[in-house]
Amino acid sequence: MESKLYQSPVFDMACQQFDLAADILQLEDNLRNRTKYPKRCVAVAFPLKRDDGSIQMLEGYRVQHHLSRGPTKGGVRFHPEVTLGEVGALAMWMSWKTALAGLPYGGAKGGVTVDPTTLSMGEKERVSRRFMQEMIPFVGPNTDVMAPDMGTTPQIMAWMMDTYSNIVGSSTPAIVTGKPVEIGGSQGRVEATGRGVAYLVKRYLETYGVKQGQASVVIQGFGNVGSHAALGLVDYGCKVIAISDVTGAFYNQNGIDVHEAVRYQDAHGTLEGYDGGDKISNEEMLELDCTVLIPAALAQVITKQNAPKLKCRFLAEAANGPTTVEADQIMEERDDIQVIPDILCNAGGVIVSYFEWVQDISSLYWERDEVLRRLFEILERARYEVEAQRERLGISRRMAALSLGIERVALAKSVRGIFP
Ligand code: NAD
């Protein structure tokens, strides 16, 4: 079977990765096709009433990749370049990620093709509520649970939860995760993805004998994930020498004051005008000499063009799909960069989302320390399993992580059988 529905460069990339891992697993054809393509999707068009009275039509998507291990789970992205294909690829990666972490979920993803930086708070609220309303026949706390991703925030999750609850007639916190704690969000969720990235970077530095105090870090994207990864790494003693966002990149060899940068961003909305470092281009930033490079923004930023020029020792993939398949091959040939693949590196977000969902369902809430302790425990187990798989099969860390995730989904499908 060839699916044309999701055709796009990012979906092609997710399929190529799947095929490589399925070859390693020697997955037979029937199971391979059942495991590969998303189960279902919804595409909607809806009107947004702008503050100036004009009406703008927006498109939104939700893709549910598979339901064989439990309800589907995945973020919602507000970004001008969102396409059905990109959302489909992100849903596939969520499936392998949740299976790798041992969570009882399938993968999903959603998105609205809109630039959130051009919207007022009122406009963002209207987009969020309308998108959730359009999705109601398709989602539910036992069917598909949304969360924040690029361009979406805890406040947006609160509006979505409120919309769903109003329409079904009872408060339903478990319909989304990444909510504010006041309405059933989990302690530690806001920082979970970034803290998880920082934890794994620390563990790999230890494994390879690099002292944290000697590690320099470059981070592309200073949103939720990038900024919390930076704060976590500074806590571990690392030096962040460059950060960037959509407005530009900033370099300071002596170390960026990350706390000050976060305060600047909170006050101004972006890093534009930040003077704690010299302005450099995005390309220059990715090619800086550093210990750890962390892409924490878009997919496909490490390409066959820049992969040969990278000067990092570790590539910690906080973003989803930041490295193309061609760039991966170059890195394997170079053999001097340790790649911490996305589905392991950024799994902290969905792990704590799972904790949030469990807390909402049981109406029993945990302290932050307990959340972080359990988060690091799961990350450590996943890391151990990836390293064991890598050694056992003599494959890259990405293929080890993907093959573990894919195998678990395929096994669930095989055990459940085909209905009817
Ligand atoms: P965010 O919206 O909070 O931040 C995104 C950041 O990327 C912003 O600083 C933005 O300015 C920057 N950015 C956008 N376009 C850019 C460009 N062209 N060049 C440089 N920077 C650019 O989003 P986030 O939640 O931090 O997500 C970042 C990445 O992490 C995404 O790939 C997302 O899928 C992934 N991720 C997020 C979570 C989560 O819990 N939020 C979990 C797992 C993975």
Short mmCIF file of N, CA and C in Angstrom, two decimals, residues 185-324:
data_model
loop_
_atom_site.label_atom_id
_atom_site.label_comp_id
_atom_site.label_asym_id
_atom_site.label_seq_id
_atom_site.Cartn_x
_atom_site.Cartn_y
_atom_site.Cartn_z
N GLY A 185 -3.77 20.64 35.65
CA GLY A 185 -2.45 20.42 35.04
C GLY A 185 -1.52 19.77 36.05
N SER A 186 -0.42 19.19 35.54
CA SER A 186 0.52 18.54 36.45
C SER A 186 1.64 19.48 36.83
N GLN A 187 2.05 19.38 38.10
CA GLN A 187 3.30 20.02 38.49
C GLN A 187 4.39 19.49 37.56
N GLY A 188 5.28 20.36 37.13
CA GLY A 188 6.44 19.92 36.35
C GLY A 188 6.17 19.73 34.87
N ARG A 189 4.91 19.91 34.37
CA ARG A 189 4.65 19.66 32.95
C ARG A 189 5.26 20.74 32.07
N VAL A 190 5.18 22.02 32.51
CA VAL A 190 5.68 23.11 31.66
C VAL A 190 7.14 22.88 31.29
N GLU A 191 7.94 22.46 32.27
CA GLU A 191 9.37 22.32 32.03
C GLU A 191 9.78 20.91 31.63
N ALA A 192 8.79 19.96 31.56
CA ALA A 192 9.14 18.54 31.44
C ALA A 192 9.99 18.22 30.20
N THR A 193 9.62 18.76 29.04
CA THR A 193 10.36 18.38 27.83
C THR A 193 11.79 18.89 27.92
N GLY A 194 11.94 20.18 28.26
CA GLY A 194 13.28 20.78 28.35
C GLY A 194 14.11 20.14 29.44
N ARG A 195 13.50 19.89 30.59
CA ARG A 195 14.24 19.25 31.71
C ARG A 195 14.66 17.84 31.32
N GLY A 196 13.79 17.15 30.58
CA GLY A 196 14.12 15.80 30.11
C GLY A 196 15.30 15.84 29.15
N VAL A 197 15.30 16.83 28.26
CA VAL A 197 16.43 16.99 27.32
C VAL A 197 17.71 17.21 28.13
N ALA A 198 17.65 18.12 29.11
CA ALA A 198 18.84 18.45 29.91
C ALA A 198 19.33 17.20 30.66
N TYR A 199 18.38 16.43 31.21
CA TYR A 199 18.76 15.23 31.96
C TYR A 199 19.50 14.25 31.05
N LEU A 200 18.96 14.01 29.86
CA LEU A 200 19.60 13.04 28.96
C LEU A 200 20.96 13.54 28.49
N VAL A 201 21.07 14.85 28.20
CA VAL A 201 22.37 15.41 27.80
C VAL A 201 23.38 15.16 28.93
N LYS A 202 22.97 15.46 30.16
CA LYS A 202 23.86 15.24 31.31
C LYS A 202 24.31 13.78 31.36
N ARG A 203 23.38 12.85 31.18
CA ARG A 203 23.72 11.42 31.29
C ARG A 203 24.68 11.00 30.17
N TYR A 204 24.46 11.56 28.96
CA TYR A 204 25.38 11.19 27.87
C TYR A 204 26.75 11.85 28.05
N LEU A 205 26.78 13.06 28.60
CA LEU A 205 28.09 13.68 28.89
C LEU A 205 28.84 12.79 29.87
N GLU A 206 28.14 12.31 30.90
CA GLU A 206 28.78 11.42 31.90
C GLU A 206 29.30 10.16 31.22
N THR A 207 28.45 9.56 30.37
CA THR A 207 28.84 8.31 29.70
C THR A 207 30.12 8.49 28.88
N TYR A 208 30.23 9.65 28.24
CA TYR A 208 31.39 9.87 27.37
C TYR A 208 32.51 10.64 28.08
N GLY A 209 32.42 10.77 29.39
CA GLY A 209 33.51 11.34 30.18
C GLY A 209 33.72 12.83 29.98
N VAL A 210 32.66 13.57 29.62
CA VAL A 210 32.80 15.03 29.47
C VAL A 210 32.27 15.69 30.74
N LYS A 211 33.10 16.52 31.35
CA LYS A 211 32.66 17.20 32.58
C LYS A 211 31.63 18.27 32.22
N GLN A 212 30.54 18.33 33.02
CA GLN A 212 29.49 19.30 32.70
C GLN A 212 30.02 20.73 32.67
N GLY A 213 30.95 21.03 33.57
CA GLY A 213 31.52 22.38 33.65
C GLY A 213 32.31 22.75 32.41
N GLN A 214 32.67 21.74 31.61
CA GLN A 214 33.44 22.03 30.39
C GLN A 214 32.57 21.96 29.13
N ALA A 215 31.28 21.75 29.31
CA ALA A 215 30.42 21.57 28.14
C ALA A 215 29.81 22.90 27.71
N SER A 216 29.96 23.22 26.42
CA SER A 216 29.31 24.42 25.87
C SER A 216 28.10 23.97 25.04
N VAL A 217 27.05 24.78 25.09
CA VAL A 217 25.77 24.35 24.51
C VAL A 217 25.23 25.43 23.57
N VAL A 218 24.73 25.01 22.42
CA VAL A 218 24.09 25.91 21.45
C VAL A 218 22.65 25.44 21.26
N ILE A 219 21.70 26.37 21.37
CA ILE A 219 20.28 25.97 21.31
C ILE A 219 19.53 26.77 20.25
N GLN A 220 18.98 26.06 19.27
CA GLN A 220 18.15 26.72 18.25
C GLN A 220 16.69 26.64 18.69
N GLY A 221 16.06 27.81 18.90
CA GLY A 221 14.67 27.83 19.39
C GLY A 221 14.69 28.06 20.88
N PHE A 222 14.07 29.15 21.32
CA PHE A 222 14.10 29.48 22.75
C PHE A 222 12.68 29.58 23.27
N GLY A 223 11.86 28.63 22.83
CA GLY A 223 10.47 28.58 23.31
C GLY A 223 10.40 27.73 24.55
N ASN A 224 9.29 27.05 24.72
CA ASN A 224 9.11 26.22 25.91
C ASN A 224 10.27 25.23 26.06
N VAL A 225 10.53 24.45 25.04
CA VAL A 225 11.51 23.38 25.16
C VAL A 225 12.93 23.93 25.26
N GLY A 226 13.29 24.82 24.33
CA GLY A 226 14.65 25.36 24.29
C GLY A 226 15.02 26.09 25.57
N SER A 227 14.12 26.92 26.08
CA SER A 227 14.46 27.72 27.27
C SER A 227 14.57 26.83 28.51
N HIS A 228 13.69 25.84 28.65
CA HIS A 228 13.79 24.97 29.83
C HIS A 228 14.98 24.01 29.72
N ALA A 229 15.34 23.62 28.51
CA ALA A 229 16.57 22.81 28.36
C ALA A 229 17.77 23.66 28.78
N ALA A 230 17.76 24.94 28.37
CA ALA A 230 18.87 25.84 28.73
C ALA A 230 18.96 26.00 30.25
N LEU A 231 17.82 26.24 30.89
CA LEU A 231 17.83 26.43 32.35
C LEU A 231 18.31 25.15 33.05
N GLY A 232 17.86 24.00 32.56
CA GLY A 232 18.27 22.73 33.17
C GLY A 232 19.76 22.51 33.01
N LEU A 233 20.29 22.81 31.83
CA LEU A 233 21.72 22.57 31.59
C LEU A 233 22.59 23.53 32.39
N VAL A 234 22.13 24.76 32.56
CA VAL A 234 22.86 25.71 33.39
C VAL A 234 22.89 25.19 34.85
N ASP A 235 21.77 24.66 35.30
CA ASP A 235 21.73 24.06 36.65
C ASP A 235 22.75 22.94 36.78
N TYR A 236 22.97 22.19 35.70
CA TYR A 236 23.94 21.09 35.75
C TYR A 236 25.38 21.59 35.59
N GLY A 237 25.56 22.90 35.38
CA GLY A 237 26.91 23.46 35.30
C GLY A 237 27.42 23.71 33.89
N CYS A 238 26.59 23.45 32.86
CA CYS A 238 27.02 23.67 31.47
C CYS A 238 26.95 25.16 31.13
N LYS A 239 27.66 25.54 30.06
CA LYS A 239 27.64 26.94 29.61
C LYS A 239 26.88 27.04 28.28
N VAL A 240 25.80 27.82 28.27
CA VAL A 240 25.05 28.01 27.02
C VAL A 240 25.69 29.17 26.28
N ILE A 241 26.25 28.93 25.09
CA ILE A 241 26.98 30.00 24.39
C ILE A 241 26.17 30.63 23.24
N ALA A 242 25.09 30.01 22.83
CA ALA A 242 24.27 30.64 21.79
C ALA A 242 22.82 30.17 21.91
N ILE A 243 21.91 31.11 21.66
CA ILE A 243 20.47 30.80 21.64
C ILE A 243 19.86 31.51 20.42
N SER A 244 18.69 31.05 20.00
CA SER A 244 18.05 31.74 18.89
C SER A 244 16.54 31.57 18.97
N ASP A 245 15.85 32.44 18.26
CA ASP A 245 14.42 32.22 18.03
C ASP A 245 14.13 32.68 16.61
N VAL A 246 12.86 32.83 16.28
CA VAL A 246 12.49 33.14 14.91
C VAL A 246 13.03 34.52 14.50
N THR A 247 13.40 35.37 15.46
CA THR A 247 13.88 36.72 15.12
C THR A 247 15.40 36.78 14.95
N GLY A 248 16.14 35.76 15.34
CA GLY A 248 17.58 35.79 15.15
C GLY A 248 18.33 34.94 16.16
N ALA A 249 19.69 34.91 15.99
CA ALA A 249 20.54 34.08 16.85
C ALA A 249 21.55 34.97 17.57
N PHE A 250 21.89 34.59 18.81
CA PHE A 250 22.77 35.41 19.66
C PHE A 250 23.88 34.54 20.23
N TYR A 251 25.12 35.05 20.13
CA TYR A 251 26.29 34.25 20.52
C TYR A 251 27.10 35.00 21.55
N ASN A 252 27.48 34.34 22.62
CA ASN A 252 28.35 34.93 23.63
C ASN A 252 29.30 33.84 24.13
N GLN A 253 30.56 33.97 23.74
CA GLN A 253 31.55 32.95 24.05
C GLN A 253 31.69 32.73 25.57
N ASN A 254 31.45 33.81 26.34
CA ASN A 254 31.59 33.71 27.80
C ASN A 254 30.36 33.12 28.47
N GLY A 255 29.33 32.89 27.69
CA GLY A 255 28.11 32.29 28.25
C GLY A 255 26.97 33.31 28.27
N ILE A 256 25.84 32.86 27.74
CA ILE A 256 24.61 33.67 27.79
C ILE A 256 24.07 33.58 29.22
N ASP A 257 23.61 34.70 29.75
CA ASP A 257 22.90 34.65 31.04
C ASP A 257 21.47 34.17 30.74
N VAL A 258 21.26 32.87 30.91
CA VAL A 258 19.99 32.27 30.47
C VAL A 258 18.79 32.83 31.23
N HIS A 259 18.96 33.03 32.54
CA HIS A 259 17.85 33.58 33.33
C HIS A 259 17.46 34.97 32.81
N GLU A 260 18.48 35.76 32.48
CA GLU A 260 18.21 37.11 31.97
C GLU A 260 17.51 37.02 30.60
N ALA A 261 17.98 36.07 29.76
CA ALA A 261 17.36 35.90 28.43
C ALA A 261 15.89 35.50 28.57
N VAL A 262 15.60 34.63 29.54
CA VAL A 262 14.20 34.22 29.76
C VAL A 262 13.37 35.42 30.19
N ARG A 263 13.95 36.23 31.10
CA ARG A 263 13.21 37.43 31.55
C ARG A 263 12.96 38.37 30.37
N TYR A 264 14.00 38.53 29.52
CA TYR A 264 13.86 39.42 28.35
C TYR A 264 12.73 38.91 27.44
N GLN A 265 12.75 37.60 27.22
CA GLN A 265 11.73 37.04 26.33
C GLN A 265 10.32 37.17 26.93
N ASP A 266 10.22 36.94 28.24
CA ASP A 266 8.90 37.08 28.89
C ASP A 266 8.38 38.51 28.73
N ALA A 267 9.30 39.47 28.84
CA ALA A 267 8.88 40.87 28.78
C ALA A 267 8.56 41.32 27.35
N HIS A 268 9.29 40.78 26.35
CA HIS A 268 9.16 41.27 24.97
C HIS A 268 8.47 40.29 24.02
N GLY A 269 8.25 39.08 24.46
CA GLY A 269 7.57 38.10 23.60
C GLY A 269 8.54 37.34 22.70
N THR A 270 9.65 37.98 22.31
CA THR A 270 10.67 37.31 21.50
C THR A 270 12.05 37.78 21.98
N LEU A 271 13.11 37.29 21.32
CA LEU A 271 14.47 37.72 21.68
C LEU A 271 14.90 38.95 20.86
N GLU A 272 14.03 39.47 20.03
CA GLU A 272 14.41 40.61 19.18
C GLU A 272 14.91 41.77 20.06
N GLY A 273 16.12 42.29 19.74
CA GLY A 273 16.67 43.40 20.50
C GLY A 273 17.48 42.95 21.71
N TYR A 274 17.56 41.65 21.94
CA TYR A 274 18.32 41.13 23.09
C TYR A 274 19.80 41.49 22.91
N ASP A 275 20.44 42.00 23.98
CA ASP A 275 21.84 42.44 23.78
C ASP A 275 22.84 41.64 24.63
N GLY A 276 22.44 40.45 25.08
CA GLY A 276 23.35 39.62 25.88
C GLY A 276 24.29 38.78 25.03
N GLY A 277 24.32 39.02 23.72
CA GLY A 277 25.20 38.26 22.83
C GLY A 277 25.26 38.94 21.48
N ASP A 278 26.26 38.56 20.67
CA ASP A 278 26.39 39.14 19.32
C ASP A 278 25.41 38.46 18.38
N LYS A 279 24.81 39.26 17.51
CA LYS A 279 23.86 38.67 16.57
C LYS A 279 24.61 37.92 15.47
N ILE A 280 24.23 36.68 15.24
CA ILE A 280 24.84 35.89 14.16
C ILE A 280 23.71 35.27 13.34
N SER A 281 24.07 34.69 12.19
CA SER A 281 23.01 34.10 11.37
C SER A 281 22.67 32.71 11.92
N ASN A 282 21.50 32.23 11.54
CA ASN A 282 21.05 30.90 11.96
C ASN A 282 22.04 29.83 11.49
N GLU A 283 22.54 29.99 10.24
CA GLU A 283 23.48 28.99 9.69
C GLU A 283 24.77 28.99 10.52
N GLU A 284 25.27 30.20 10.82
CA GLU A 284 26.50 30.28 11.63
C GLU A 284 26.30 29.60 12.98
N MET A 285 25.11 29.80 13.54
CA MET A 285 24.86 29.25 14.86
C MET A 285 24.93 27.73 14.86
N LEU A 286 24.30 27.12 13.86
CA LEU A 286 24.29 25.65 13.82
C LEU A 286 25.70 25.08 13.64
N GLU A 287 26.58 25.88 13.02
CA GLU A 287 27.93 25.38 12.75
C GLU A 287 28.96 25.82 13.79
N LEU A 288 28.51 26.37 14.92
CA LEU A 288 29.44 26.80 15.97
C LEU A 288 30.17 25.61 16.58
N ASP A 289 31.41 25.86 17.00
CA ASP A 289 32.18 24.86 17.73
C ASP A 289 31.59 24.75 19.14
N CYS A 290 31.05 23.60 19.49
CA CYS A 290 30.41 23.47 20.81
C CYS A 290 30.39 22.00 21.22
N THR A 291 30.07 21.75 22.47
CA THR A 291 29.97 20.35 22.92
C THR A 291 28.61 19.78 22.52
N VAL A 292 27.55 20.56 22.76
CA VAL A 292 26.20 20.05 22.51
C VAL A 292 25.42 21.03 21.64
N LEU A 293 24.87 20.53 20.55
CA LEU A 293 23.98 21.33 19.71
C LEU A 293 22.56 20.81 19.92
N ILE A 294 21.65 21.75 20.25
CA ILE A 294 20.26 21.33 20.52
C ILE A 294 19.29 22.05 19.58
N PRO A 295 18.87 21.40 18.49
CA PRO A 295 17.79 22.01 17.70
C PRO A 295 16.48 21.87 18.49
N ALA A 296 15.82 23.00 18.78
CA ALA A 296 14.58 22.95 19.58
C ALA A 296 13.51 23.80 18.91
N ALA A 297 13.47 23.75 17.56
CA ALA A 297 12.45 24.54 16.86
C ALA A 297 11.80 23.66 15.79
N LEU A 298 12.31 23.75 14.56
CA LEU A 298 11.63 23.15 13.42
C LEU A 298 12.22 21.81 13.00
N ALA A 299 11.49 21.11 12.13
CA ALA A 299 12.00 19.87 11.52
C ALA A 299 12.97 20.21 10.39
N GLN A 300 13.79 19.24 10.04
CA GLN A 300 14.66 19.27 8.85
C GLN A 300 15.59 20.48 8.81
N VAL A 301 16.23 20.79 9.91
CA VAL A 301 17.20 21.89 9.94
C VAL A 301 18.64 21.39 9.83
N ILE A 302 18.87 20.11 10.15
CA ILE A 302 20.19 19.52 9.92
C ILE A 302 20.06 18.72 8.62
N THR A 303 20.75 19.21 7.60
CA THR A 303 20.56 18.70 6.25
C THR A 303 21.89 18.17 5.69
N LYS A 304 21.83 17.64 4.47
CA LYS A 304 23.09 17.16 3.89
C LYS A 304 24.06 18.31 3.63
N GLN A 305 23.53 19.55 3.53
CA GLN A 305 24.41 20.70 3.33
C GLN A 305 25.21 21.03 4.59
N ASN A 306 24.52 21.11 5.74
CA ASN A 306 25.27 21.54 6.94
C ASN A 306 25.80 20.39 7.80
N ALA A 307 25.31 19.16 7.58
CA ALA A 307 25.79 18.04 8.42
C ALA A 307 27.31 17.88 8.38
N PRO A 308 27.96 18.02 7.20
CA PRO A 308 29.42 17.85 7.21
C PRO A 308 30.12 18.98 7.97
N LYS A 309 29.43 20.11 8.19
CA LYS A 309 30.09 21.26 8.82
C LYS A 309 29.84 21.36 10.33
N LEU A 310 29.02 20.50 10.88
CA LEU A 310 28.72 20.60 12.31
C LEU A 310 29.99 20.37 13.13
N LYS A 311 30.12 21.16 14.21
CA LYS A 311 31.32 21.01 15.05
C LYS A 311 30.96 20.67 16.49
N CYS A 312 29.83 19.97 16.67
CA CYS A 312 29.43 19.58 18.02
C CYS A 312 29.88 18.14 18.27
N ARG A 313 29.91 17.75 19.55
CA ARG A 313 30.18 16.33 19.88
C ARG A 313 28.88 15.56 20.11
N PHE A 314 27.84 16.31 20.52
CA PHE A 314 26.53 15.68 20.78
C PHE A 314 25.47 16.49 20.05
N LEU A 315 24.57 15.80 19.39
CA LEU A 315 23.41 16.46 18.78
C LEU A 315 22.19 15.96 19.53
N ALA A 316 21.63 16.85 20.37
CA ALA A 316 20.49 16.45 21.20
C ALA A 316 19.22 17.00 20.56
N GLU A 317 18.41 16.09 19.99
CA GLU A 317 17.27 16.51 19.17
C GLU A 317 16.04 16.80 20.04
N ALA A 318 15.94 18.03 20.48
CA ALA A 318 14.78 18.45 21.27
C ALA A 318 13.56 18.65 20.37
N ALA A 319 13.79 19.13 19.15
CA ALA A 319 12.69 19.29 18.18
C ALA A 319 12.32 17.92 17.63
N ASN A 320 11.16 17.83 17.00
CA ASN A 320 10.77 16.60 16.32
C ASN A 320 11.30 16.63 14.89
N GLY A 321 12.00 15.58 14.50
CA GLY A 321 12.46 15.45 13.11
C GLY A 321 13.44 16.52 12.65
N PRO A 322 14.39 16.96 13.47
CA PRO A 322 15.28 18.04 13.03
C PRO A 322 16.34 17.60 12.01
N THR A 323 16.57 16.26 11.90
CA THR A 323 17.68 15.78 11.06
C THR A 323 17.12 14.97 9.89
N THR A 324 17.48 15.35 8.67
CA THR A 324 16.99 14.60 7.51
C THR A 324 17.69 13.24 7.43
#
